[in-house]
Amino acid sequence: MPLPQPGVATLPLPPAMPAGRQAPVPALAAPLNLADLGQLAARQDSVAPLLARLAGALVQGAALPRPVVEVALRLLAGRLDLNRTPPDGTVLRDAVLASGVLADAARSSSSTRDNLLQLRSGLLAVLGSDAEVAVASVRRAALPLRGEAPRAAAPQGPASPGQALPEIARNLLGHTDAALSRLKLMQVASQPADSTRPDAQSARPEFRVEIPLLLGTETAMLHLQVERDARHRPSRRERAWRMRFAVHFSATGEIGAEVALFGRTANVSVWAAETDTADAIEAMLPELAPALARHGLDVGAVRVRRGAPASRPHHPGRLLDSAR
């Protein structure tokens, strides 16, 4: 089954207010397009900080207008609640479709992309002439570059209580722009390689998506990457797929995994930044084979590693290379 292709059209953002002060994550109403990847990279962040601040604003009873509250509730309802029954394949599929990365699904009125645009429009209406104020993000998610293994940033809490409505709206607007910027970069990273490039034949198509999760009261992102793996398949008749993910909750630390599927055989490699978490995962390994068998899969190699993998250095222009 071919990988779904993300949309590449520019995001139709509302009309801009005059630009003002600059900051790492500027809340400016400039168009987000592929011609300005540097600006997108400077703004980008996952939607998790925005969701945490939306939840905090609603709990604190911030006097946000009704349209902003309604779209905030829709965004928060899109989180997969791990406090309940673990999500099955259907729930995960629906979450991927709602993420806003896929072209057709991104045009849906219920997609994350559409909700972010509606939230942005509502916040601009609140701020009026103050919309040029920028918001800086303390810890931002790593850039979603093609070929890079997903990594997960530590979750962030809500903003400090007691802020006035304009300050709350400016903060939310900055994080909304950051989330829209990252969504566009994820679409770029998931595009097929340019067929005119010399290395186009060796470039493996991949699909990247992020799904918000709720554990306790904490929001974190499941960073998911799926790709075809033609280099390591046992035979030409067998399709080979590779799935990698990463997630970071305060209770577990950062966790990542790679699942390689060759025909009906799955090879699994899991890593955890925290030793206690790695020990707990290793203790649960006997449950893995029966769980995969229920889905018609056999278990090949399985291993657990302690410690997060080292990050590769990025050469200048890596973002542009990833977009080609």
GROMACS .gro file of C-alpha atoms in nm:
model
  324
    1MET     CA    1   0.000   0.000   0.000
    2PRO     CA    2   0.162   0.330  -0.106
    3LEU     CA    3   0.224   0.594   0.153
    4PRO     CA    4  -0.037   0.873   0.160
    5GLN     CA    5   0.092   1.200   0.021
    6PRO     CA    6   0.063   1.522   0.221
    7GLY     CA    7  -0.063   1.846   0.079
    8VAL     CA    8   0.185   2.109  -0.033
    9ALA     CA    9  -0.040   2.411  -0.082
   10THR     CA   10   0.025   2.720   0.127
   11LEU     CA   11  -0.184   2.764   0.440
   12PRO     CA   12  -0.449   3.034   0.381
   13LEU     CA   13  -0.398   3.242   0.693
   14PRO     CA   14  -0.612   3.542   0.786
   15PRO     CA   15  -0.505   3.896   0.678
   16ALA     CA   16  -0.194   4.020   0.854
   17MET     CA   17  -0.152   4.298   1.101
   18PRO     CA   18   0.159   4.519   1.063
   19ALA     CA   19   0.474   4.334   1.174
   20GLY     CA   20   0.643   4.446   1.490
   21ARG     CA   21   0.905   4.313   1.725
   22GLN     CA   22   1.088   3.992   1.633
   23ALA     CA   23   1.133   3.687   1.859
   24PRO     CA   24   1.215   3.316   1.820
   25VAL     CA   25   0.846   3.228   1.776
   26PRO     CA   26   0.687   3.543   1.631
   27ALA     CA   27   0.309   3.576   1.642
   28LEU     CA   28   0.291   3.751   1.307
   29ALA     CA   29   0.021   3.705   1.046
   30ALA     CA   30   0.260   3.638   0.758
   31PRO     CA   31   0.176   3.366   0.502
   32LEU     CA   32   0.326   3.025   0.568
   33ASN     CA   33   0.469   2.890   0.244
   34LEU     CA   34   0.748   2.673   0.112
   35ALA     CA   35   0.943   2.975  -0.011
   36ASP     CA   36   1.014   3.086   0.346
   37LEU     CA   37   1.139   2.771   0.516
   38GLY     CA   38   1.378   2.970   0.733
   39GLN     CA   39   1.089   3.164   0.884
   40LEU     CA   40   0.893   2.845   0.942
   41ALA     CA   41   1.193   2.685   1.111
   42ALA     CA   42   1.235   2.988   1.339
   43ARG     CA   43   0.871   2.974   1.448
   44GLN     CA   44   0.797   2.603   1.458
   45ASP     CA   45   0.701   2.402   1.764
   46SER     CA   46   0.469   2.112   1.831
   47VAL     CA   47   0.107   2.176   1.919
   48ALA     CA   48   0.162   2.036   2.272
   49PRO     CA   49   0.259   2.371   2.436
   50LEU     CA   50  -0.048   2.532   2.279
   51LEU     CA   51  -0.276   2.256   2.410
   52ALA     CA   52  -0.127   2.287   2.760
   53ARG     CA   53  -0.187   2.662   2.760
   54LEU     CA   54  -0.538   2.628   2.621
   55ALA     CA   55  -0.624   2.381   2.897
   56GLY     CA   56  -0.474   2.614   3.157
   57ALA     CA   57  -0.662   2.916   3.025
   58LEU     CA   58  -0.995   2.730   3.038
   59VAL     CA   59  -0.931   2.596   3.389
   60GLN     CA   60  -0.835   2.943   3.511
   61GLY     CA   61  -1.157   3.085   3.365
   62ALA     CA   62  -0.992   3.326   3.123
   63ALA     CA   63  -1.249   3.554   2.960
   64LEU     CA   64  -1.189   3.424   2.609
   65PRO     CA   65  -1.465   3.486   2.352
   66ARG     CA   66  -1.699   3.199   2.276
   67PRO     CA   67  -1.556   3.119   1.927
   68VAL     CA   68  -1.207   3.082   2.078
   69VAL     CA   69  -1.338   2.862   2.361
   70GLU     CA   70  -1.526   2.638   2.117
   71VAL     CA   71  -1.225   2.576   1.893
   72ALA     CA   72  -1.005   2.528   2.202
   73LEU     CA   73  -1.239   2.255   2.324
   74ARG     CA   74  -1.226   2.084   1.983
   75LEU     CA   75  -0.846   2.087   1.983
   76LEU     CA   76  -0.830   1.950   2.338
   77ALA     CA   77  -1.085   1.680   2.252
   78GLY     CA   78  -0.850   1.562   1.975
   79ARG     CA   79  -0.599   1.427   2.228
   80LEU     CA   80  -0.591   1.048   2.269
   81ASP     CA   81  -0.673   0.985   2.634
   82LEU     CA   82  -0.436   0.719   2.768
   83ASN     CA   83  -0.615   0.730   3.104
   84ARG     CA   84  -0.891   0.523   2.944
   85THR     CA   85  -0.881   0.217   2.719
   86PRO     CA   86  -0.560   0.208   2.509
   87PRO     CA   87  -0.628   0.334   2.154
   88ASP     CA   88  -0.676   0.066   1.889
   89GLY     CA   89  -0.590   0.078   1.519
   90THR     CA   90  -0.911   0.254   1.422
   91VAL     CA   91  -0.858   0.530   1.678
   92LEU     CA   92  -0.498   0.580   1.563
   93ARG     CA   93  -0.605   0.591   1.198
   94ASP     CA   94  -0.865   0.858   1.272
   95ALA     CA   95  -0.606   1.058   1.467
   96VAL     CA   96  -0.365   1.045   1.172
   97LEU     CA   97  -0.638   1.163   0.935
   98ALA     CA   98  -0.727   1.448   1.171
   99SER     CA   99  -0.365   1.562   1.209
  100GLY     CA  100  -0.380   1.794   0.909
  101VAL     CA  101  -0.073   1.651   0.731
  102LEU     CA  102  -0.261   1.459   0.460
  103ALA     CA  103  -0.386   1.667   0.167
  104ASP     CA  104  -0.751   1.557   0.157
  105ALA     CA  105  -0.793   1.524   0.533
  106ALA     CA  106  -0.632   1.866   0.590
  107ARG     CA  107  -0.925   2.026   0.409
  108SER     CA  108  -1.170   1.872   0.654
  109SER     CA  109  -1.342   2.115   0.891
  110SER     CA  110  -1.249   1.886   1.181
  111SER     CA  111  -0.874   1.866   1.108
  112THR     CA  112  -0.612   2.008   1.341
  113ARG     CA  113  -0.504   2.245   1.065
  114ASP     CA  114  -0.853   2.388   1.022
  115ASN     CA  115  -0.901   2.425   1.398
  116LEU     CA  116  -0.565   2.603   1.431
  117LEU     CA  117  -0.662   2.847   1.158
  118GLN     CA  118  -0.995   2.917   1.328
  119LEU     CA  119  -0.821   2.967   1.661
  120ARG     CA  120  -0.574   3.205   1.501
  121SER     CA  121  -0.852   3.408   1.344
  122GLY     CA  122  -1.035   3.433   1.678
  123LEU     CA  123  -0.721   3.542   1.864
  124LEU     CA  124  -0.645   3.808   1.603
  125ALA     CA  125  -0.995   3.943   1.656
  126VAL     CA  126  -0.929   3.964   2.031
  127LEU     CA  127  -0.595   4.139   1.995
  128GLY     CA  128  -0.669   4.382   1.716
  129SER     CA  129  -0.377   4.624   1.684
  130ASP     CA  130  -0.181   4.438   1.955
  131ALA     CA  131  -0.145   4.127   1.737
  132GLU     CA  132   0.213   4.210   1.640
  133VAL     CA  133   0.352   4.117   1.983
  134ALA     CA  134   0.568   3.802   1.975
  135VAL     CA  135   0.596   3.506   2.210
  136ALA     CA  136   0.919   3.311   2.267
  137SER     CA  137   0.918   2.936   2.326
  138VAL     CA  138   1.162   2.810   2.589
  139ARG     CA  139   1.205   2.454   2.457
  140ARG     CA  140   1.104   2.375   2.103
  141ALA     CA  141   1.065   2.040   1.933
  142ALA     CA  142   1.344   1.936   1.696
  143LEU     CA  143   1.289   2.019   1.330
  144PRO     CA  144   1.100   1.743   1.141
  145LEU     CA  145   1.370   1.675   0.881
  146ARG     CA  146   1.337   1.399   0.625
  147GLY     CA  147   1.542   1.096   0.724
  148GLU     CA  148   1.579   1.203   1.087
  149ALA     CA  149   1.454   0.969   1.358
  150PRO     CA  150   1.173   1.131   1.560
  151ARG     CA  151   1.260   1.277   1.899
  152ALA     CA  152   1.024   1.406   2.168
  153ALA     CA  153   1.071   1.719   2.377
  154ALA     CA  154   0.981   1.730   2.745
  155PRO     CA  155   0.619   1.838   2.806
  156GLN     CA  156   0.550   2.196   2.909
  157GLY     CA  157   0.301   2.312   3.169
  158PRO     CA  158   0.038   2.585   3.139
  159ALA     CA  159   0.128   2.952   3.148
  160SER     CA  160   0.150   3.135   3.480
  161PRO     CA  161  -0.193   3.212   3.630
  162GLY     CA  162  -0.323   3.565   3.671
  163GLN     CA  163  -0.239   3.695   3.323
  164ALA     CA  164  -0.462   3.956   3.163
  165LEU     CA  165  -0.667   3.858   2.857
  166PRO     CA  166  -0.442   4.038   2.602
  167GLU     CA  167  -0.133   3.862   2.737
  168ILE     CA  168  -0.309   3.525   2.730
  169ALA     CA  169  -0.424   3.585   2.372
  170ARG     CA  170  -0.076   3.695   2.258
  171ASN     CA  171   0.077   3.385   2.416
  172LEU     CA  172  -0.179   3.157   2.250
  173LEU     CA  173  -0.133   3.332   1.915
  174GLY     CA  174   0.242   3.278   1.922
  175HIS     CA  175   0.203   2.907   1.996
  176THR     CA  176  -0.069   2.876   1.730
  177ASP     CA  177   0.168   3.018   1.467
  178ALA     CA  178   0.439   2.782   1.592
  179ALA     CA  179   0.208   2.481   1.552
  180LEU     CA  180   0.101   2.590   1.201
  181SER     CA  181   0.465   2.637   1.102
  182ARG     CA  182   0.555   2.288   1.221
  183LEU     CA  183   0.257   2.137   1.041
  184LYS     CA  184   0.379   2.288   0.714
  185LEU     CA  185   0.735   2.161   0.775
  186MET     CA  186   0.598   1.812   0.839
  187GLN     CA  187   0.415   1.828   0.507
  188VAL     CA  188   0.743   1.927   0.342
  189ALA     CA  189   0.935   1.643   0.510
  190SER     CA  190   0.673   1.392   0.393
  191GLN     CA  191   0.681   1.494   0.026
  192PRO     CA  192   0.834   1.256  -0.228
  193ALA     CA  193   1.192   1.340  -0.324
  194ASP     CA  194   1.240   1.555  -0.635
  195SER     CA  195   1.273   1.309  -0.924
  196THR     CA  196   1.533   1.535  -1.092
  197ARG     CA  197   1.781   1.500  -0.804
  198PRO     CA  198   2.070   1.251  -0.853
  199ASP     CA  199   1.985   1.072  -0.527
  200ALA     CA  200   1.610   1.058  -0.590
  201GLN     CA  201   1.609   0.682  -0.654
  202SER     CA  202   1.782   0.606  -0.323
  203ALA     CA  203   1.562   0.842  -0.120
  204ARG     CA  204   1.300   0.642   0.071
  205PRO     CA  205   0.950   0.794   0.086
  206GLU     CA  206   0.836   0.859   0.439
  207PHE     CA  207   0.534   0.993   0.619
  208ARG     CA  208   0.556   1.195   0.941
  209VAL     CA  209   0.272   1.281   1.174
  210GLU     CA  210   0.227   1.391   1.535
  211ILE     CA  211  -0.063   1.286   1.756
  212PRO     CA  212  -0.141   1.455   2.090
  213LEU     CA  213  -0.171   1.223   2.390
  214LEU     CA  214  -0.315   1.283   2.737
  215LEU     CA  215  -0.173   1.099   3.040
  216GLY     CA  216  -0.302   1.217   3.376
  217THR     CA  217  -0.335   1.590   3.311
  218GLU     CA  218  -0.021   1.610   3.097
  219THR     CA  219  -0.019   1.654   2.719
  220ALA     CA  220   0.262   1.507   2.509
  221MET     CA  221   0.309   1.437   2.140
  222LEU     CA  222   0.349   1.098   1.976
  223HIS     CA  223   0.602   1.167   1.699
  224LEU     CA  224   0.545   0.902   1.432
  225GLN     CA  225   0.742   0.823   1.115
  226VAL     CA  226   0.650   0.551   0.863
  227GLU     CA  227   0.859   0.458   0.560
  228ARG     CA  228   0.907   0.186   0.300
  229ASP     CA  229   1.229  -0.010   0.348
  230ALA     CA  230   1.334  -0.164   0.018
  231ARG     CA  231   1.699  -0.213   0.121
  232HIS     CA  232   1.646  -0.468   0.398
  233ARG     CA  233   1.354  -0.679   0.278
  234PRO     CA  234   1.429  -1.055   0.269
  235SER     CA  235   1.300  -1.096  -0.089
  236ARG     CA  236   1.166  -0.883  -0.371
  237ARG     CA  237   0.819  -1.030  -0.319
  238GLU     CA  238   0.793  -0.912   0.040
  239ARG     CA  239   0.706  -0.557   0.130
  240ALA     CA  240   0.915  -0.406   0.405
  241TRP     CA  241   0.799  -0.123   0.627
  242ARG     CA  242   0.969   0.065   0.906
  243MET     CA  243   0.788   0.261   1.177
  244ARG     CA  244   0.964   0.479   1.435
  245PHE     CA  245   0.814   0.684   1.713
  246ALA     CA  246   0.908   0.886   2.019
  247VAL     CA  247   0.709   1.024   2.313
  248HIS     CA  248   0.803   1.203   2.634
  249PHE     CA  249   0.599   1.214   2.956
  250SER     CA  250   0.732   1.337   3.289
  251ALA     CA  251   0.652   1.000   3.448
  252THR     CA  252   0.851   0.800   3.192
  253GLY     CA  253   1.109   1.029   3.036
  254GLU     CA  254   1.167   1.007   2.663
  255ILE     CA  255   1.084   0.673   2.500
  256GLY     CA  256   1.137   0.570   2.140
  257ALA     CA  257   1.094   0.258   1.929
  258GLU     CA  258   1.159   0.121   1.583
  259VAL     CA  259   0.945  -0.155   1.437
  260ALA     CA  260   1.059  -0.316   1.111
  261LEU     CA  261   0.796  -0.528   0.937
  262PHE     CA  262   0.917  -0.782   0.680
  263GLY     CA  263   0.620  -0.972   0.545
  264ARG     CA  264   0.455  -1.103   0.864
  265THR     CA  265   0.766  -1.079   1.085
  266ALA     CA  266   0.823  -0.780   1.313
  267ASN     CA  267   1.162  -0.681   1.455
  268VAL     CA  268   1.130  -0.444   1.751
  269SER     CA  269   1.387  -0.214   1.910
  270VAL     CA  270   1.288   0.006   2.206
  271TRP     CA  271   1.496   0.266   2.390
  272ALA     CA  272   1.430   0.471   2.701
  273ALA     CA  273   1.626   0.767   2.831
  274GLU     CA  274   1.553   0.669   3.194
  275THR     CA  275   1.701   0.343   3.326
  276ASP     CA  276   1.395   0.265   3.542
  277THR     CA  277   1.169   0.301   3.238
  278ALA     CA  278   1.392   0.073   3.031
  279ASP     CA  279   1.383  -0.188   3.309
  280ALA     CA  280   1.003  -0.170   3.321
  281ILE     CA  281   0.978  -0.211   2.942
  282GLU     CA  282   1.214  -0.509   2.949
  283ALA     CA  283   0.999  -0.674   3.216
  284MET     CA  284   0.696  -0.646   2.984
  285LEU     CA  285   0.865  -0.804   2.680
  286PRO     CA  286   0.709  -1.151   2.739
  287GLU     CA  287   0.371  -0.989   2.664
  288LEU     CA  288   0.487  -0.865   2.321
  289ALA     CA  289   0.480  -1.190   2.123
  290PRO     CA  290   0.122  -1.287   2.222
  291ALA     CA  291   0.003  -0.932   2.149
  292LEU     CA  292   0.153  -0.935   1.798
  293ALA     CA  293   0.028  -1.290   1.737
  294ARG     CA  294  -0.328  -1.169   1.792
  295HIS     CA  295  -0.275  -0.949   1.486
  296GLY     CA  296  -0.124  -1.228   1.277
  297LEU     CA  297   0.239  -1.123   1.322
  298ASP     CA  298   0.547  -1.318   1.427
  299VAL     CA  299   0.820  -1.169   1.647
  300GLY     CA  300   1.175  -1.165   1.515
  301ALA     CA  301   1.450  -0.981   1.701
  302VAL     CA  302   1.355  -0.779   2.011
  303ARG     CA  303   1.585  -0.557   2.213
  304VAL     CA  304   1.571  -0.279   2.471
  305ARG     CA  305   1.838  -0.009   2.489
  306ARG     CA  306   1.911   0.221   2.782
  307GLY     CA  307   1.971   0.584   2.703
  308ALA     CA  308   1.854   0.810   2.421
  309PRO     CA  309   2.034   0.784   2.086
  310ALA     CA  310   2.288   1.054   2.005
  311SER     CA  311   2.164   1.335   1.784
  312ARG     CA  312   2.337   1.374   1.449
  313PRO     CA  313   2.490   1.716   1.372
  314HIS     CA  314   2.306   1.912   1.104
  315HIS     CA  315   2.506   2.077   0.828
  316PRO     CA  316   2.402   2.421   0.697
  317GLY     CA  317   2.125   2.395   0.441
  318ARG     CA  318   1.992   2.065   0.578
  319LEU     CA  319   1.640   2.210   0.596
  320LEU     CA  320   1.651   2.309   0.229
  321ASP     CA  321   1.787   1.966   0.133
  322SER     CA  322   1.502   1.802   0.323
  323ALA     CA  323   1.247   2.004   0.125
  324ARG     CA  324   1.379   1.911  -0.220
   0.00000   0.00000   0.00000
